[in-house]
Coordinates of C-alpha atoms (C1' of nucleotides) in Angstrom, one line a residue:
Chain A
M1 CA -10.1 17.8 23.8
A2 CA -12.3 17.6 26.9
E3 CA -12.3 14.7 29.2
P4 CA -15.0 12.2 28.4
S5 CA -17.8 12.4 30.8
P6 CA -17.6 9.7 33.4
V7 CA -20.9 8.1 32.6
A8 CA -22.2 5.0 34.2
G9 CA -19.5 5.1 36.9
E10 CA -16.8 4.6 34.4
A11 CA -13.5 5.2 36.2
R12 CA -10.9 7.5 34.7
D13 CA -7.9 6.3 36.6
G14 CA -7.2 3.2 34.5
R15 CA -9.0 1.0 37.0
C16 CA -12.6 0.2 37.0
H17 CA -14.7 -2.7 37.9
H18 CA -15.8 -3.7 34.5
D19 CA -14.4 -6.6 32.5
H20 CA -11.2 -5.0 31.2
Q21 CA -9.3 -7.9 32.5
V22 CA -10.9 -10.6 30.4
S23 CA -8.2 -13.2 29.9
C24 CA -7.0 -14.4 26.5
T25 CA -8.1 -17.9 27.4
S26 CA -11.7 -16.8 27.8
C27 CA -11.6 -14.1 25.1
R28 CA -13.8 -15.2 22.2
L29 CA -11.4 -13.4 19.8
A30 CA -8.4 -15.5 20.8
P31 CA -8.8 -17.8 17.8
L32 CA -8.4 -14.7 15.5
C33 CA -5.8 -12.9 17.4
L34 CA -3.8 -15.9 18.7
P35 CA -4.6 -18.9 16.5
L36 CA -2.0 -20.9 18.3
A37 CA -1.6 -24.3 19.7
L38 CA 0.2 -23.1 22.8
E39 CA 1.0 -25.2 25.8
T40 CA -1.1 -24.2 28.8
G41 CA 2.0 -22.8 30.5
D42 CA 2.9 -20.9 27.4
L43 CA -0.4 -19.2 27.1
E44 CA -0.3 -18.2 30.7
Q45 CA 3.1 -16.6 30.1
L46 CA 1.8 -14.7 27.1
E47 CA -1.3 -13.8 29.1
S48 CA 0.9 -12.3 31.8
I49 CA 2.5 -9.8 29.5
I50 CA -0.6 -8.5 27.9
Q51 CA -2.0 -5.3 29.4
R52 CA -5.6 -4.2 29.1
G53 CA -6.4 -0.6 29.5
R54 CA -9.5 1.3 30.1
P55 CA -11.8 1.6 27.1
L56 CA -10.9 4.4 24.6
Q57 CA -13.4 6.9 23.6
K58 CA -14.0 7.8 20.0
G59 CA -11.2 10.1 18.8
E60 CA -8.7 9.1 21.4
H61 CA -5.3 8.0 20.1
I62 CA -3.7 4.6 20.9
Y63 CA -0.3 5.9 19.6
Q64 CA 0.9 8.7 17.4
E65 CA 3.4 8.8 14.6
G66 CA 6.9 9.5 15.9
Q67 CA 6.2 8.3 19.4
A68 CA 8.6 5.7 20.8
F69 CA 7.5 2.2 19.9
T70 CA 7.0 -0.1 22.8
S71 CA 4.0 -2.3 22.0
V72 CA 1.8 -3.7 19.4
Y73 CA -2.0 -3.7 20.0
A74 CA -4.9 -6.0 19.5
V75 CA -8.4 -4.6 19.0
R76 CA -10.8 -6.3 21.5
A77 CA -13.8 -4.2 20.7
G78 CA -14.7 -1.2 18.6
S79 CA -12.6 -0.2 15.6
V80 CA -9.4 1.7 14.9
K81 CA -8.1 3.9 12.0
A82 CA -4.4 4.0 11.3
Y83 CA -3.0 7.0 9.4
R84 CA 0.2 8.8 8.6
Y85 CA 1.1 12.2 7.3
A86 CA 2.4 12.6 3.8
D87 CA 5.3 15.0 3.3
D88 CA 2.9 17.8 2.4
G89 CA 1.2 17.4 5.8
S90 CA -2.0 15.8 4.5
E91 CA -3.4 12.8 6.2
Q92 CA -3.2 9.3 4.6
V93 CA -5.4 6.6 6.1
T94 CA -3.4 3.3 5.9
G95 CA -5.9 0.9 7.4
F96 CA -8.9 0.1 9.5
Y97 CA -8.7 -2.5 12.3
F98 CA -11.5 -4.5 13.8
P99 CA -11.7 -6.8 16.8
G100 CA -9.2 -9.7 16.6
E101 CA -6.8 -7.7 14.4
I102 CA -3.4 -6.5 15.4
L103 CA -1.9 -3.1 14.7
G104 CA 1.3 -1.1 15.4
M105 CA 3.8 -3.5 13.7
D106 CA 5.1 -0.7 11.5
G107 CA 6.8 0.8 14.5
I108 CA 9.3 -2.1 14.9
S109 CA 11.8 -1.1 12.2
R110 CA 12.7 2.3 13.5
N111 CA 11.6 1.9 17.1
R112 CA 9.1 4.7 16.6
H113 CA 5.6 4.5 15.3
A114 CA 5.4 5.2 11.6
S115 CA 1.7 5.9 11.8
S116 CA -0.9 7.1 14.3
A117 CA -3.9 5.0 15.4
L118 CA -7.1 6.4 16.8
A119 CA -10.4 4.9 18.0
L120 CA -13.2 5.4 15.6
E121 CA -15.7 4.6 18.3
T122 CA -15.5 3.5 21.9
S123 CA -13.0 0.7 21.8
A124 CA -11.1 -1.8 24.0
I125 CA -7.5 -2.4 23.1
C126 CA -5.0 -5.0 24.5
E127 CA -1.5 -3.8 24.6
I128 CA 1.3 -6.3 24.0
P129 CA 4.8 -5.0 25.0
F130 CA 7.1 -5.8 22.2
E131 CA 10.3 -6.4 24.1
R132 CA 8.6 -8.9 26.4
L133 CA 7.0 -10.5 23.4
N134 CA 10.4 -10.8 21.8
E135 CA 11.8 -12.5 24.8
L136 CA 8.9 -14.8 25.0
S137 CA 9.2 -15.6 21.3
T138 CA 12.7 -16.9 21.8
R139 CA 11.3 -19.4 24.2
I140 CA 8.2 -20.3 22.4
P141 CA 9.0 -20.9 18.7
S142 CA 5.3 -21.1 17.6
L143 CA 4.8 -17.6 19.0
Q144 CA 7.7 -16.3 17.0
R145 CA 6.4 -17.9 13.9
H146 CA 3.0 -16.5 14.6
F147 CA 4.3 -12.9 14.7
F148 CA 6.3 -13.4 11.6
Q149 CA 3.1 -14.5 10.0
L150 CA 1.1 -11.6 11.3
M151 CA 3.6 -9.2 9.9
S152 CA 3.8 -11.0 6.6
Q153 CA 0.0 -10.8 6.4
E154 CA 0.2 -7.1 6.9
I155 CA 2.6 -6.9 4.0
T156 CA 0.3 -9.0 1.8
E157 CA -2.7 -6.8 2.7
D158 CA -0.8 -3.6 2.0
Q159 CA 0.2 -5.1 -1.4
E160 CA -3.4 -5.8 -2.1
L161 CA -4.3 -2.2 -1.3
I162 CA -1.5 -1.1 -3.6
T163 CA -3.1 -3.1 -6.4
L164 CA -6.4 -1.7 -5.6
L165 CA -5.2 1.9 -5.8
S166 CA -3.0 1.3 -8.8
K167 CA -5.4 -0.4 -11.2
H168 CA -8.9 -0.1 -10.0
S169 CA -11.7 2.4 -10.6
A170 CA -13.6 4.2 -7.9
D171 CA -16.4 1.6 -8.1
Q172 CA -14.0 -1.2 -7.8
R173 CA -12.3 0.3 -4.8
V174 CA -15.4 1.0 -2.8
A175 CA -16.8 -2.5 -3.6
A176 CA -13.6 -4.1 -2.5
L177 CA -13.6 -2.2 0.8
L178 CA -17.2 -3.2 1.5
L179 CA -16.4 -6.9 0.7
S180 CA -13.4 -6.8 2.9
I181 CA -15.4 -5.4 5.8
S182 CA -18.1 -7.9 5.1
A183 CA -15.6 -10.8 5.2
R184 CA -14.0 -9.6 8.4
N185 CA -17.4 -9.4 10.0
A186 CA -18.2 -12.9 8.9
R187 CA -14.9 -14.0 10.6
R188 CA -16.3 -12.7 13.8
K189 CA -19.6 -14.5 13.3
L190 CA -21.4 -11.2 12.6
S191 CA -23.6 -10.4 9.7
A192 CA -21.7 -10.4 6.4
T193 CA -24.5 -8.5 4.7
A194 CA -25.6 -5.8 7.2
F195 CA -23.2 -3.6 9.2
R196 CA -22.5 -0.2 10.4
L197 CA -19.4 1.5 8.9
P198 CA -17.5 3.1 11.8
M199 CA -15.5 5.5 9.7
S200 CA -16.6 8.6 7.9
R201 CA -16.9 9.0 4.1
A202 CA -13.8 11.2 4.3
D203 CA -11.9 8.4 5.9
I204 CA -13.1 5.9 3.3
G205 CA -12.1 8.3 0.5
N206 CA -8.8 9.0 2.0
Y207 CA -8.1 5.3 2.4
L208 CA -9.1 4.5 -1.2
G209 CA -7.5 7.5 -2.8
L210 CA -10.8 9.1 -3.7
T211 CA -12.6 12.3 -2.7
V212 CA -15.6 12.3 -0.4
E213 CA -17.8 13.3 -3.2
T214 CA -16.7 10.4 -5.3
V215 CA -17.3 7.9 -2.5
S216 CA -20.7 9.4 -1.9
R217 CA -21.6 9.1 -5.6
V218 CA -20.5 5.5 -5.7
F219 CA -22.7 4.7 -2.7
S220 CA -25.6 6.4 -4.4
R221 CA -25.0 4.6 -7.7
F222 CA -24.6 1.2 -6.0
Q223 CA -27.9 1.8 -4.2
K224 CA -29.6 2.8 -7.4
L225 CA -28.3 -0.3 -9.1
G226 CA -29.6 -2.5 -6.3
L227 CA -26.3 -3.7 -4.9
L228 CA -26.6 -2.0 -1.6
S229 CA -29.0 -0.3 0.7
V230 CA -27.3 2.7 2.3
D231 CA -28.7 4.6 5.3
S232 CA -25.8 7.0 6.2
K233 CA -23.4 4.6 7.9
E234 CA -25.7 1.6 7.9
I235 CA -24.9 -0.6 5.0
A236 CA -26.9 -3.6 3.8
I237 CA -25.5 -5.6 0.9
A238 CA -28.5 -6.4 -1.2
D239 CA -26.7 -8.5 -3.9
V240 CA -23.4 -9.9 -3.0
A241 CA -22.9 -11.4 -6.5
L242 CA -23.4 -8.0 -8.1
L243 CA -21.1 -6.4 -5.6
R244 CA -18.4 -8.9 -6.4
D245 CA -18.9 -8.0 -10.1
A246 CA -18.5 -4.4 -9.2
A247 CA -15.3 -5.2 -7.3
S248 CA -13.9 -7.1 -10.3
G249 CA -15.0 -4.5 -12.8
T250 CA -17.4 -6.8 -14.6
L251 CA -20.5 -5.1 -13.5
S252 CA -22.7 -4.7 -16.6
T253 CA -24.3 -1.3 -16.1
Chain B
M1 CA 11.6 -19.2 -23.2
A2 CA 14.8 -20.4 -24.8
E3 CA 17.8 -21.3 -22.6
P4 CA 20.2 -18.4 -22.2
S5 CA 23.3 -19.0 -24.2
P6 CA 26.1 -20.3 -22.1
V7 CA 28.4 -17.4 -22.7
A8 CA 31.9 -17.1 -21.2
G9 CA 31.9 -20.7 -20.0
E10 CA 29.1 -20.0 -17.5
A11 CA 28.0 -23.4 -16.3
R12 CA 24.3 -24.4 -16.3
D13 CA 24.4 -27.2 -13.9
G14 CA 24.3 -25.0 -10.8
R15 CA 28.0 -25.4 -10.2
C16 CA 30.7 -23.2 -11.7
H17 CA 34.0 -22.0 -10.6
H18 CA 33.2 -18.4 -10.2
D19 CA 32.8 -16.6 -6.8
H20 CA 29.3 -17.7 -6.0
Q21 CA 30.5 -18.7 -2.5
V22 CA 31.6 -15.3 -1.4
S23 CA 31.1 -15.4 2.4
C24 CA 28.9 -12.9 4.3
T25 CA 31.9 -11.9 6.3
S26 CA 33.7 -10.7 3.2
C27 CA 30.6 -9.5 1.3
R28 CA 30.7 -5.7 1.1
L29 CA 26.9 -5.7 1.2
A30 CA 26.7 -7.3 4.6
P31 CA 26.3 -3.9 6.4
L32 CA 23.1 -3.4 4.4
C33 CA 21.7 -6.8 4.5
L34 CA 22.9 -7.9 8.0
P35 CA 23.6 -4.7 10.0
L36 CA 24.2 -6.8 13.0
A37 CA 26.6 -6.9 15.9
L38 CA 26.8 -10.6 15.8
E39 CA 29.3 -12.7 17.8
T40 CA 31.8 -14.4 15.5
G41 CA 30.3 -17.8 16.2
D42 CA 26.8 -16.5 15.5
L43 CA 27.8 -15.0 12.1
E44 CA 29.3 -18.4 11.2
Q45 CA 26.1 -20.1 12.1
L46 CA 24.1 -17.7 9.9
E47 CA 26.7 -18.0 7.2
S48 CA 26.3 -21.8 7.2
I49 CA 22.6 -21.7 6.4
I50 CA 22.8 -19.2 3.5
Q51 CA 22.9 -20.8 0.1
R52 CA 24.3 -19.1 -3.0
G53 CA 23.1 -20.3 -6.3
R54 CA 24.4 -19.7 -9.8
P55 CA 23.7 -16.3 -11.3
L56 CA 20.3 -15.8 -12.7
Q57 CA 19.8 -14.5 -16.2
K58 CA 17.5 -11.7 -17.0
G59 CA 13.9 -12.9 -17.0
E60 CA 14.5 -15.9 -14.8
H61 CA 12.3 -16.3 -11.8
I62 CA 13.5 -16.6 -8.2
Y63 CA 10.1 -17.8 -7.1
Q64 CA 6.6 -17.6 -8.4
E65 CA 3.3 -16.7 -6.8
G66 CA 1.7 -19.7 -5.2
Q67 CA 4.8 -21.7 -4.9
A68 CA 5.6 -23.2 -1.5
F69 CA 7.5 -20.7 0.6
T70 CA 10.8 -22.0 1.9
S71 CA 13.2 -19.1 1.9
V72 CA 13.7 -15.4 1.8
Y73 CA 16.3 -14.0 -0.6
A74 CA 18.9 -11.3 -0.5
V75 CA 20.0 -9.6 -3.7
R76 CA 23.8 -9.7 -4.0
A77 CA 24.1 -8.3 -7.5
G78 CA 21.7 -7.2 -10.2
S79 CA 18.1 -6.3 -9.6
V80 CA 14.8 -7.9 -9.1
K81 CA 11.2 -7.1 -9.8
A82 CA 8.4 -8.4 -7.6
Y83 CA 4.9 -8.7 -8.9
R84 CA 1.5 -10.3 -8.3
Y85 CA -1.5 -11.0 -10.3
A86 CA -4.7 -9.0 -9.7
D87 CA -8.0 -10.8 -9.7
D88 CA -8.5 -9.8 -13.4
G89 CA -5.3 -11.5 -14.3
S90 CA -3.3 -8.4 -14.9
E91 CA 0.1 -7.9 -13.5
Q92 CA 0.8 -5.6 -10.6
V93 CA 4.5 -4.7 -9.8
T94 CA 4.9 -4.5 -6.1
G95 CA 8.5 -3.6 -5.8
F96 CA 12.0 -3.4 -7.1
Y97 CA 14.9 -4.9 -5.2
F98 CA 18.6 -3.9 -5.4
P99 CA 21.8 -5.4 -3.9
G100 CA 21.6 -5.6 -0.1
E101 CA 17.8 -5.8 -0.1
I102 CA 15.7 -8.7 1.0
L103 CA 12.7 -10.1 -0.6
G104 CA 10.2 -12.9 -0.3
M105 CA 8.9 -12.0 3.2
D106 CA 5.3 -11.9 1.9
G107 CA 5.3 -15.6 1.7
I108 CA 5.6 -16.3 5.4
S109 CA 1.9 -15.8 6.3
R110 CA 0.4 -18.4 4.1
N111 CA 3.5 -20.6 3.5
R112 CA 3.2 -19.8 -0.1
H113 CA 4.7 -16.9 -2.1
A114 CA 2.1 -14.1 -2.4
S115 CA 4.1 -12.7 -5.3
S116 CA 6.6 -13.6 -8.0
A117 CA 10.1 -12.4 -8.3
L118 CA 12.2 -12.2 -11.5
A119 CA 15.6 -11.0 -12.3
L120 CA 15.6 -7.7 -14.3
E121 CA 19.2 -8.4 -15.4
T122 CA 21.8 -11.0 -14.7
S123 CA 21.7 -11.2 -10.9
A124 CA 23.2 -13.0 -8.0
I125 CA 20.9 -14.0 -5.2
C126 CA 21.5 -15.5 -1.7
E127 CA 18.9 -17.9 -0.5
I128 CA 18.1 -17.9 3.3
P129 CA 16.0 -21.0 4.2
F130 CA 13.3 -19.6 6.5
E131 CA 12.9 -22.6 8.8
R132 CA 16.6 -22.7 9.6
L133 CA 16.6 -18.9 10.1
N134 CA 13.7 -19.3 12.5
E135 CA 15.6 -21.9 14.5
L136 CA 18.7 -19.7 14.6
S137 CA 16.6 -16.7 15.6
T138 CA 15.4 -18.4 18.7
R139 CA 19.1 -18.8 19.7
I140 CA 20.3 -15.4 18.5
P141 CA 17.9 -12.7 19.8
S142 CA 19.5 -9.9 17.8
L143 CA 18.9 -11.9 14.6
Q144 CA 15.2 -12.3 15.5
R145 CA 14.9 -8.6 16.1
H146 CA 16.6 -7.9 12.8
F147 CA 14.1 -9.9 10.9
F148 CA 11.2 -8.3 12.7
Q149 CA 12.8 -5.0 11.7
L150 CA 13.2 -6.0 8.1
M151 CA 9.6 -7.0 7.8
S152 CA 8.4 -3.9 9.6
Q153 CA 10.4 -1.8 7.1
E154 CA 8.7 -3.6 4.3
I155 CA 5.4 -2.6 5.8
T156 CA 6.5 1.0 6.1
E157 CA 7.7 1.1 2.6
D158 CA 4.5 -0.4 1.3
Q159 CA 2.6 2.3 3.2
E160 CA 4.7 5.0 1.6
L161 CA 3.8 3.5 -1.8
I162 CA 0.2 3.6 -0.8
T163 CA 0.4 7.3 0.0
L164 CA 2.2 7.9 -3.3
L165 CA -0.5 6.1 -5.3
S166 CA -3.3 7.6 -3.3
K167 CA -2.5 11.3 -3.3
H168 CA 0.2 12.1 -5.7
S169 CA 0.3 13.1 -9.4
A170 CA 2.1 11.4 -12.2
D171 CA 5.0 13.8 -11.9
Q172 CA 5.2 13.3 -8.1
R173 CA 5.2 9.5 -8.5
V174 CA 7.9 9.4 -11.0
A175 CA 10.1 11.9 -9.2
A176 CA 9.7 9.9 -6.0
L177 CA 10.7 6.7 -7.6
L178 CA 13.8 8.3 -9.1
L179 CA 14.7 9.8 -5.7
S180 CA 14.2 6.4 -4.1
I181 CA 16.5 4.6 -6.6
S182 CA 19.0 7.4 -6.2
A183 CA 19.1 7.1 -2.4
R184 CA 19.4 3.3 -2.6
N185 CA 22.4 3.8 -5.0
A186 CA 24.0 6.2 -2.6
R187 CA 23.6 3.6 0.2
R188 CA 25.7 1.3 -1.9
K189 CA 28.3 4.0 -2.5
L190 CA 27.3 4.3 -6.2
S191 CA 26.4 7.5 -7.9
A192 CA 23.2 9.1 -6.6
T193 CA 22.9 11.2 -9.7
A194 CA 23.6 8.9 -12.7
F195 CA 22.4 5.4 -13.0
R196 CA 20.8 2.9 -15.4
L197 CA 17.2 1.9 -14.7
P198 CA 17.1 -1.9 -14.9
M199 CA 13.3 -2.0 -15.5
S200 CA 11.2 -1.0 -18.5
R201 CA 8.9 1.9 -18.7
A202 CA 6.0 -0.5 -18.6
D203 CA 7.3 -1.8 -15.2
I204 CA 7.7 1.7 -13.9
G205 CA 4.2 2.6 -15.0
N206 CA 2.8 -0.6 -13.6
Y207 CA 4.5 0.0 -10.3
L208 CA 3.3 3.6 -10.0
G209 CA -0.2 3.0 -11.3
L210 CA 0.4 4.9 -14.5
T211 CA 0.4 4.0 -18.2
V212 CA 3.6 3.7 -20.2
E213 CA 2.7 6.8 -22.2
T214 CA 2.3 8.9 -19.1
V215 CA 5.6 7.7 -17.7
S216 CA 7.3 8.5 -21.0
R217 CA 5.7 12.0 -21.1
V218 CA 6.8 12.7 -17.5
F219 CA 10.4 11.8 -18.4
S220 CA 10.2 14.0 -21.5
R221 CA 8.8 16.9 -19.5
F222 CA 11.4 16.5 -16.7
Q223 CA 14.1 16.5 -19.3
K224 CA 12.7 19.6 -21.0
L225 CA 12.5 21.4 -17.6
G226 CA 16.1 20.5 -16.9
L227 CA 15.6 18.2 -14.0
L228 CA 16.9 15.1 -15.7
S229 CA 18.8 14.0 -18.7
V230 CA 17.3 10.8 -20.1
D231 CA 18.9 8.5 -22.6
S232 CA 16.6 5.5 -22.8
K233 CA 17.4 3.7 -19.5
E234 CA 20.3 5.9 -18.6
I235 CA 19.2 8.6 -16.2
A236 CA 21.2 11.5 -14.9
I237 CA 19.7 13.8 -12.3
A238 CA 20.6 17.3 -13.4
D239 CA 19.0 19.2 -10.6
V240 CA 18.2 17.3 -7.4
A241 CA 16.6 20.2 -5.7
L242 CA 14.1 20.6 -8.6
L243 CA 13.5 16.9 -8.6
R244 CA 12.7 17.1 -4.9
D245 CA 10.3 19.9 -5.7
A246 CA 8.7 17.8 -8.3
A247 CA 8.3 14.9 -5.8
S248 CA 6.7 17.2 -3.3
G249 CA 4.5 18.9 -5.8
T250 CA 6.0 22.3 -5.4
L251 CA 7.6 22.5 -8.8
S252 CA 6.9 25.9 -10.1
T253 CA 6.4 25.2 -13.8
Chain C
dC1 C1' 17.5 -6.5 -44.0
dG2 C1' 13.4 -6.7 -41.7
dC3 C1' 10.9 -8.0 -37.7
dC4 C1' 9.6 -7.3 -33.1
dT5 C1' 9.8 -5.3 -28.7
dG6 C1' 10.1 -1.1 -26.3
dG7 C1' 9.7 3.8 -26.3
dT8 C1' 7.9 8.4 -27.8
dT9 C1' 4.5 11.7 -29.2
dG10 C1' -0.2 13.4 -30.5
dA11 C1' -5.4 13.9 -30.4
dG12 C1' -9.6 12.8 -28.3
dA13 C1' -12.2 10.6 -24.5
dA14 C1' -13.2 9.3 -19.8
dT15 C1' -12.8 9.4 -15.0
dC16 C1' -12.4 11.7 -11.1
dA17 C1' -11.3 16.2 -8.7
dT18 C1' -12.8 20.7 -7.8
dC19 C1' -16.0 24.1 -6.7
dA20 C1' -20.4 25.2 -5.0
dA21 C1' -25.0 24.7 -3.1
dC22 C1' -27.8 22.3 -0.3
dA23 C1' -29.4 18.6 3.0
dT24 C1' -28.9 16.0 7.1
dC25 C1' -27.2 14.7 11.4
dT26 C1' -25.3 15.5 16.1
dG27 C1' -24.7 17.5 20.0
dT28 C1' -25.2 21.7 22.9
dG29 C1' -27.4 25.1 25.3
dG30 C1' -31.3 27.8 25.9
Chain D
dC1 C1' -38.0 20.0 24.1
dC2 C1' -36.6 22.9 20.6
dA3 C1' -33.3 25.8 18.1
dC4 C1' -29.1 26.4 16.4
dA5 C1' -24.3 25.7 14.8
dG6 C1' -20.8 22.9 13.0
dA7 C1' -19.7 18.8 11.0
dT8 C1' -20.9 15.4 7.7
dG9 C1' -23.0 13.9 3.6
dT10 C1' -25.3 14.4 -1.0
dT11 C1' -25.9 16.2 -5.6
dG12 C1' -24.8 19.0 -9.6
dA13 C1' -21.8 21.6 -13.1
dT14 C1' -17.4 22.2 -14.8
dG15 C1' -12.6 21.2 -15.6
dA16 C1' -8.0 18.9 -15.3
dT17 C1' -5.3 14.9 -15.3
dT18 C1' -4.6 10.8 -17.1
dC19 C1' -6.1 6.9 -20.1
dT20 C1' -7.0 5.2 -24.6
dC21 C1' -6.1 4.7 -29.3
dA22 C1' -3.0 5.4 -32.9
dA23 C1' 1.0 6.5 -35.5
dC24 C1' 5.7 6.6 -35.6
dC25 C1' 10.6 5.9 -34.2
dA26 C1' 14.8 3.3 -32.5
dG27 C1' 17.4 -0.5 -31.3
dG28 C1' 18.4 -5.5 -31.0
dC29 C1' 18.4 -9.9 -32.9
dG30 C1' 17.5 -13.4 -36.0

DNA sequence: CGCCTGGTTGAGAATCATCAACATCTGTGG
DNA sequence: CCACAGATGTTGATGATTCTCAACCAGGCG
């Protein structure tokens, strides 16, 4: 892949004069990513281990399956898709990550990443070296607890996805994904009813265990039924109640 | 549900004179459940917080969805099914746990159990109070790391299940489950080729996102093709290579 | 002995995948 | 600025896999 063009004076050496070094204390995502009641000194310590790299371009990897695991990552801006390869070599999308969310925790158990992660659009990522986080956790119990909680949450979310895949129709799966993205937007004080999907239809289908065609048909049907208005990747939820019905399988039509 | 009959003088008051108090040091599952290079003193400390209850009868719950989360649990004998309720009230089996495996970690994030767990047969369970484990972890870094790894492993396994549900046929799913159980048996030095399934066909189907009928048909077909010999819950893998082919979707017939 | 749960097998129906054609969007280079 | 090519998305027709409904069988327990 070609180097991204250095537009707008964007440096390519990992140092530029934009705001890559926003501190956690001033980051408006901190309440999502680190909802902690840390002592001032503690937060500074945590702050000191977090590294912020240059923005990633669309399609660039944060890490790849099989690479040595060193860090977990927090999305600061943009969005990320995580995926792994099935035994037959086909891709399986395992999750989408938005600002304030943490990824990479599946690498801890074997000390190598069990999945790959790539930027779906230009994104900013904070890197949190795991060994140093571990050390810090032994000194700051609430931080240890927080990371246990984050991992547990990941487990819970995966189990919800399992339920979705196991028992739900194409309509229900798509509706559930849209509601999930809507809720995560709301958490960031963005519109819960109008947003742009950063991922392709293929990614959505792959994530939900459906083909591209089925995803496309569901979008069309939802639009026809007045649940959504769809303009390629721009989605507007026209009737949340109906969309909830669709997600729970109680949609009349 | 009726009280289980107190056969063989089994006490029902939580105290009996059998070997409930086997220590971790002498437990032959310790290398699976606690593969740690702990100092002698450390192991004693860990030992001291682990509680062993009376054996659970088939159908008894270890914990239920929504209950306050206090502990994680290690299976010492028997087997356990974990499940949660989908929004429509239907059951979703999220995992099966065998001796040496740890369950209950999904409860950490919200301080309540996100799933229920029940004994599929008479089982012995070790309870590990989480708060005390947390304290201990801050003093024993390798223990902290071990629990991060266990949770990460749970995430990885869930993601493998997601892949299985998302992209694989009924044959592939059933084959994969059988191979998983086989491998876990081997880990415990039991037969990798002949075992008794502790769960019902309904549980298998539920776990794999299939109906009972489909599971039953797959078993019959596998038997007809000479991959397995099936006698209700007794399974003998007749041809591992073919079963692997079935799991990967490269089975010729 | 008979009931009830759990399991198997069959026939038909439904959902979703596949295959194929076409439309649209994006970015590139003329 | 436009034309073009490749990628992405939509829509339709057909077909396969799995679900649903139903009957039947086997084993365990009162």
